[in-house]
Tab-separated table of C-alpha atoms in Angstrom:
chain	number	residue	atom	x	y	z
A	17	MET	CA	30.716	3.400	10.336
A	18	LYS	CA	30.413	6.229	7.743
A	19	LYS	CA	26.838	8.048	7.542
A	20	LYS	CA	26.848	7.482	3.760
A	21	ARG	CA	27.974	4.049	4.353
A	22	ILE	CA	24.572	3.471	6.223
A	23	PHE	CA	22.404	5.458	3.723
A	24	GLU	CA	23.572	2.869	1.739
A	25	ILE	CA	22.794	0.016	2.941
A	26	ILE	CA	19.365	0.892	3.953
A	27	GLN	CA	18.084	2.840	1.320
A	28	ILE	CA	19.935	2.210	-1.711
A	29	ARG	CA	19.471	-1.426	-3.884
A	30	ARG	CA	22.520	-2.499	-5.294
A	31	HIS	CA	22.857	-6.298	-6.031
A	32	ALA	CA	26.371	-5.938	-5.846
A	33	ASP	CA	25.577	-4.546	-2.259
A	34	ILE	CA	25.717	-7.922	0.084
A	35	VAL	CA	25.458	-6.468	3.296
A	36	SER	CA	23.032	-3.694	1.774
A	37	ARG	CA	20.991	-7.127	0.684
A	38	LEU	CA	21.611	-8.674	3.976
A	39	PHE	CA	19.742	-5.275	6.064
A	40	ASP	CA	16.783	-5.775	2.783
A	41	PHE	CA	16.254	-9.896	3.342
A	42	THR	CA	16.524	-9.196	7.389
A	43	ILE	CA	13.252	-6.113	7.560
A	44	VAL	CA	11.500	-7.959	4.694
A	45	SER	CA	11.696	-11.191	6.702
A	46	ALA	CA	10.499	-9.343	10.113
A	47	ILE	CA	7.136	-7.517	8.332
A	48	LEU	CA	6.402	-10.701	6.734
A	49	LEU	CA	6.447	-12.369	10.520
A	50	ASN	CA	4.645	-10.308	12.230
A	51	LEU	CA	1.834	-10.685	9.489
A	52	GLY	CA	1.976	-14.480	10.100
A	53	LEU	CA	2.077	-13.436	13.951
A	54	ALA	CA	-0.758	-10.752	13.745
A	55	ILE	CA	-2.681	-13.735	11.725
A	56	PHE	CA	-2.237	-17.217	14.006
A	57	SER	CA	-2.607	-14.656	16.941
A	58	THR	CA	-6.070	-14.725	16.304
A	59	PHE	CA	-6.863	-18.459	16.655
A	60	ASP	CA	-7.008	-20.265	20.439
A	61	ARG	CA	-4.445	-22.119	20.034
A	62	SER	CA	-1.871	-19.383	19.867
A	63	ILE	CA	-2.891	-18.890	23.262
A	64	ASP	CA	0.571	-21.107	24.961
A	65	TYR	CA	2.502	-19.753	22.663
A	66	MET	CA	2.177	-15.974	23.853
A	67	PRO	CA	5.538	-16.130	25.409
A	68	ILE	CA	7.263	-17.026	21.934
A	69	ILE	CA	5.173	-14.496	20.482
A	70	HIS	CA	6.004	-11.572	22.295
A	71	LYS	CA	9.545	-12.396	22.291
A	72	ILE	CA	9.436	-12.014	18.288
A	73	GLU	CA	7.116	-9.211	18.341
A	74	THR	CA	9.697	-7.272	20.641
A	75	VAL	CA	12.858	-7.736	19.144
A	76	SER	CA	11.136	-6.783	15.453
A	77	ILE	CA	9.714	-3.523	17.531
A	78	VAL	CA	13.244	-2.759	18.230
A	79	LEU	CA	14.340	-3.450	14.648
A	80	PHE	CA	12.460	-1.297	13.295
A	81	THR	CA	12.844	1.474	15.433
A	82	ILE	CA	15.940	0.642	14.859
A	83	GLU	CA	15.814	1.045	10.741
A	84	TYR	CA	12.723	4.181	11.444
A	85	GLY	CA	16.613	5.860	13.609
A	86	LEU	CA	18.630	5.189	10.719
A	87	ARG	CA	16.533	6.973	8.176
A	88	LEU	CA	15.113	9.493	9.633
A	89	TRP	CA	18.979	10.417	10.845
A	90	THR	CA	20.357	9.845	6.928
A	91	ALA	CA	17.600	12.019	5.303
A	92	ASN	CA	19.610	14.232	4.502
A	93	TYR	CA	21.242	12.219	1.651
A	94	LEU	CA	17.559	11.191	0.553
A	95	TYR	CA	16.990	14.791	0.115
A	96	PRO	CA	20.327	16.609	-0.237
A	97	VAL	CA	18.808	19.803	-1.562
A	98	LEU	CA	17.270	21.019	2.113
A	99	SER	CA	18.678	21.015	5.039
A	100	LYS	CA	19.252	18.236	7.673
A	101	GLY	CA	16.075	19.877	9.983
A	102	SER	CA	13.624	20.219	6.434
A	103	ALA	CA	14.977	16.473	4.718
A	104	ARG	CA	14.385	14.838	8.300
A	105	LEU	CA	10.957	16.599	8.659
A	106	LYS	CA	10.398	16.215	4.722
A	107	TYR	CA	10.886	12.015	5.074
A	108	ALA	CA	9.106	12.187	8.868
A	109	ILE	CA	5.942	14.004	7.131
A	110	SER	CA	6.080	11.359	3.733
A	111	PHE	CA	3.693	8.436	3.344
A	112	THR	CA	6.658	6.219	3.690
A	113	GLY	CA	8.106	7.773	7.065
A	114	LEU	CA	4.350	7.026	9.127
A	115	VAL	CA	4.031	3.950	7.743
A	116	ASP	CA	7.925	2.944	9.157
A	117	LEU	CA	6.756	5.748	12.307
A	118	PHE	CA	3.177	3.555	12.520
A	119	SER	CA	4.584	0.722	12.156
A	120	PHE	CA	6.099	0.338	16.083
A	121	PHE	CA	4.710	3.495	17.378
A	122	PRO	CA	1.838	1.804	18.950
A	123	PHE	CA	3.925	-0.746	21.284
A	124	TYR	CA	5.028	2.366	22.561
A	125	LEU	CA	2.536	3.567	23.799
A	126	PRO	CA	0.545	1.315	26.228
A	127	PHE	CA	4.416	2.245	28.620
A	128	PHE	CA	3.350	6.106	28.500
A	129	PHE	CA	-0.106	5.259	28.928
A	130	PRO	CA	-1.067	2.253	31.303
A	131	SER	CA	-4.479	2.715	31.452
A	132	GLY	CA	-5.078	2.735	27.393
A	133	THR	CA	-2.950	-1.271	27.200
A	134	VAL	CA	-5.926	-2.925	25.622
A	135	ALA	CA	-6.920	0.023	23.782
A	136	PHE	CA	-3.678	0.530	22.506
A	137	ARG	CA	-3.584	-2.824	21.481
A	138	VAL	CA	-6.188	-2.389	18.846
A	139	PHE	CA	-3.048	-0.219	17.131
A	140	ARG	CA	-0.824	-2.511	16.476
A	141	VAL	CA	-3.238	-4.139	12.988
A	142	ILE	CA	-1.341	-0.206	11.413
A	143	ARG	CA	1.751	-2.916	11.529
A	144	ILE	CA	0.648	-4.440	8.577
A	145	PHE	CA	0.536	-1.308	6.491
A	146	ARG	CA	4.129	-2.204	7.003
A	147	LEU	CA	3.644	-4.363	3.900
A	148	PHE	CA	3.730	-1.106	1.941
A	149	ARG	CA	7.352	-0.831	2.118
A	150	ILE	CA	8.670	-4.493	0.366
A	151	ASN	CA	7.564	-2.373	-3.231
A	152	ASN	CA	10.932	-0.723	-1.891
A	153	TYR	CA	13.146	-3.903	-1.303
A	154	TYR	CA	12.361	-5.683	-4.319
A	155	ASP	CA	12.986	-4.595	-8.560
A	156	SER	CA	9.468	-6.232	-9.466
A	157	LEU	CA	7.362	-4.756	-6.659
A	158	ASN	CA	9.407	-1.358	-7.411
A	159	LEU	CA	7.719	-1.796	-10.904
A	160	ILE	CA	4.495	-1.430	-9.700
A	161	THR	CA	4.893	2.138	-8.003
A	162	ASP	CA	7.272	3.665	-10.859
A	163	VAL	CA	3.914	2.396	-13.328
A	164	LEU	CA	1.449	4.016	-11.191
A	165	LYS	CA	3.508	6.932	-10.789
A	166	SER	CA	4.015	7.793	-14.668
A	167	LYS	CA	0.197	6.807	-15.807
A	168	ARG	CA	-1.182	8.848	-12.628
A	169	GLN	CA	-2.972	11.239	-14.952
A	170	GLN	CA	-3.863	8.785	-17.262
A	171	LEU	CA	-5.693	6.080	-14.219
A	172	LEU	CA	-7.155	9.223	-13.391
A	173	SER	CA	-9.303	10.147	-15.711
A	174	SER	CA	-10.084	6.510	-16.236
A	175	ILE	CA	-11.934	6.608	-12.443
A	176	PHE	CA	-12.751	10.065	-13.199
A	177	ILE	CA	-14.697	8.583	-16.231
A	178	ILE	CA	-16.058	5.925	-14.038
A	179	LEU	CA	-17.090	7.846	-11.242
A	180	VAL	CA	-19.100	9.928	-13.983
A	181	LEU	CA	-21.141	6.735	-15.305
A	182	MET	CA	-22.111	5.699	-12.259
A	183	THR	CA	-23.552	9.093	-10.935
A	184	ALA	CA	-26.067	8.919	-14.132
A	185	ALA	CA	-26.669	5.209	-14.035
A	186	SER	CA	-27.393	5.044	-10.647
A	187	LEU	CA	-29.851	8.612	-10.732
A	188	VAL	CA	-31.279	6.616	-13.828
A	189	MET	CA	-31.747	3.533	-12.453
A	190	TYR	CA	-33.790	4.641	-9.329
A	191	ASN	CA	-36.018	6.716	-11.537
A	192	LEU	CA	-36.727	3.926	-12.949
A	193	GLU	CA	-36.756	0.890	-10.092
A	194	HIS	CA	-38.608	3.656	-7.119
A	195	ASP	CA	-42.509	3.306	-7.878
A	196	ALA	CA	-41.284	-0.762	-8.500
A	197	GLN	CA	-39.236	-1.731	-5.561
A	198	PRO	CA	-39.592	1.511	-3.145
A	199	ASP	CA	-38.355	-0.280	-0.365
A	200	VAL	CA	-34.998	-2.161	-2.535
A	201	PHE	CA	-34.077	1.278	-4.550
A	202	THR	CA	-35.236	3.972	-1.726
A	203	ASP	CA	-32.690	6.403	-3.011
A	204	ALA	CA	-29.791	7.494	-4.828
A	205	PHE	CA	-27.161	6.340	-2.895
A	206	SER	CA	-29.314	2.377	-2.900
A	207	ALA	CA	-29.023	3.049	-6.516
A	208	PHE	CA	-25.290	4.022	-6.749
A	209	TRP	CA	-24.790	0.336	-4.670
A	210	TRP	CA	-25.710	-0.672	-7.495
A	211	ALA	CA	-23.827	0.744	-10.227
A	212	SER	CA	-21.065	-0.012	-8.443
A	213	SER	CA	-21.495	-3.395	-8.568
A	214	SER	CA	-22.942	-3.754	-11.600
A	215	LEU	CA	-20.002	-2.008	-13.822
A	216	LEU	CA	-16.822	-3.685	-11.696
A	217	THR	CA	-17.992	-7.183	-10.927
A	218	VAL	CA	-20.908	-9.184	-11.890
A	219	GLY	CA	-22.985	-7.943	-9.074
A	220	TYR	CA	-23.896	-9.069	-5.419
A	221	GLY	CA	-27.803	-9.864	-6.347
A	222	ASP	CA	-28.872	-7.879	-3.327
A	223	ILE	CA	-29.839	-5.254	-5.769
A	224	TYR	CA	-30.952	-6.099	-8.811
A	225	PRO	CA	-34.113	-4.027	-11.321
A	226	VAL	CA	-37.358	-6.536	-12.056
A	227	THR	CA	-38.598	-3.576	-14.856
A	228	LEU	CA	-38.301	-4.274	-17.567
A	229	ALA	CA	-36.691	-0.768	-18.794
A	230	GLY	CA	-34.909	-1.285	-15.927
A	231	LYS	CA	-33.138	-5.303	-16.754
A	232	PHE	CA	-32.511	-3.536	-20.449
A	233	PHE	CA	-30.887	-0.552	-18.644
A	234	GLY	CA	-28.712	-3.185	-16.833
A	235	MET	CA	-27.676	-5.049	-20.160
A	236	VAL	CA	-26.931	-1.444	-20.957
A	237	ILE	CA	-24.738	-0.813	-18.282
A	238	THR	CA	-23.567	-4.465	-17.487
A	239	PHE	CA	-21.193	-4.003	-21.274
A	240	LEU	CA	-20.533	-1.311	-20.094
A	241	GLY	CA	-18.498	-1.872	-16.905
A	242	VAL	CA	-16.688	-4.226	-18.796
A	243	GLY	CA	-15.549	-1.942	-21.616
A	244	MET	CA	-14.601	0.476	-18.279
A	245	VAL	CA	-12.717	-1.921	-16.567
A	246	ALA	CA	-10.509	-2.620	-19.785
A	247	ILE	CA	-9.309	1.188	-19.513
A	248	PRO	CA	-7.129	1.134	-16.582
A	249	THR	CA	-6.650	-2.262	-17.614
A	250	GLY	CA	-4.885	-1.237	-20.876
A	251	ILE	CA	-2.825	1.811	-19.201
A	252	LEU	CA	-1.607	-0.117	-16.835
A	253	SER	CA	-0.155	-3.046	-19.314
A	254	ALA	CA	1.041	-0.128	-21.730
A	255	GLY	CA	2.995	1.121	-18.226
A	256	PHE	CA	4.503	-2.238	-17.350
A	257	VAL	CA	5.694	-2.482	-20.946
A	258	GLU	CA	7.076	1.649	-20.922
A	259	GLN	CA	8.830	0.492	-17.809
A	260	LEU	CA	10.320	-2.571	-18.289
A	261	THR	CA	11.430	-1.347	-21.563
A	262	VAL	CA	13.639	1.726	-19.918
A	263	ILE	CA	14.964	-1.471	-17.686
A	264	GLN	CA	16.556	-3.289	-19.786
A	265	HIS	CA	17.784	-0.246	-21.525
A	266	LYS	CA	19.101	0.799	-18.710
A	267	LYS	CA	20.916	-2.396	-17.728
A	268	SER	CA	22.140	-2.437	-21.347
A	269	ASN	CA	24.216	0.449	-21.013
A	270	ASN	CA	25.688	-0.787	-17.295
A	271	TYR	CA	23.218	2.035	-15.711
A	272	CYS	CA	21.663	1.633	-12.378
A	273	PRO	CA	17.650	0.990	-13.018
A	274	HIS	CA	16.717	2.594	-9.773
A	275	CYS	CA	18.990	5.403	-8.976
A	276	GLY	CA	20.637	6.347	-12.681
A	277	GLU	CA	24.283	5.877	-11.593
A	278	LYS	CA	26.618	4.212	-13.560
A	279	LEU	CA	27.498	0.130	-12.281
């Protein structure tokens, strides 16, 4: 099988490519199965099924290792402007490359360092980060990544505004409540915890104002928190509408919504 064809199978997601879709289904199934086993292994009754769990885990790890090797081998098609070595290095240090690596790498550590077997088992929890790779296999989940990329500047601006408001609110509340509750609002960080829980949620009740001025200011911050949460929500909603419009336009003109090639 040609190298480019392997790249198309593991990277390009076309509805007409049955082999590529089958590969995607296999990888996603292995990811979800490993997540289920990781949860099931926390129960006491899982001890009776450990031999089966280890076998499934071994097969999955081998599958993830082969996939990583193929992606590393065909990286020059993913980054065609780079040399083979540079393309492989760029993939290896990318977020997706690191997620792929850490999804199987801790499994091999006990073979090289037998004395640390128990400690290395903790690192196998990193496999749950493999869930981030599912969005590459399905259009609906991949849309979320596209929206976040296209609206990252607006989202960062809104997050910055929220952080400024939280900082200001924490300093004001500290000065209003510290004398009345020195054991609760002990410092600015305690007030910052109150500000974050009030602005982003409805509060946890562990820290709350007792003075009249503090209660009034808390009401104001709660109302502002509703507006602050609405800003990134509106940005994301607009981004989804824009991306869906682009995808529908490409499909209506028989273009692949991902690679832009003529179908």
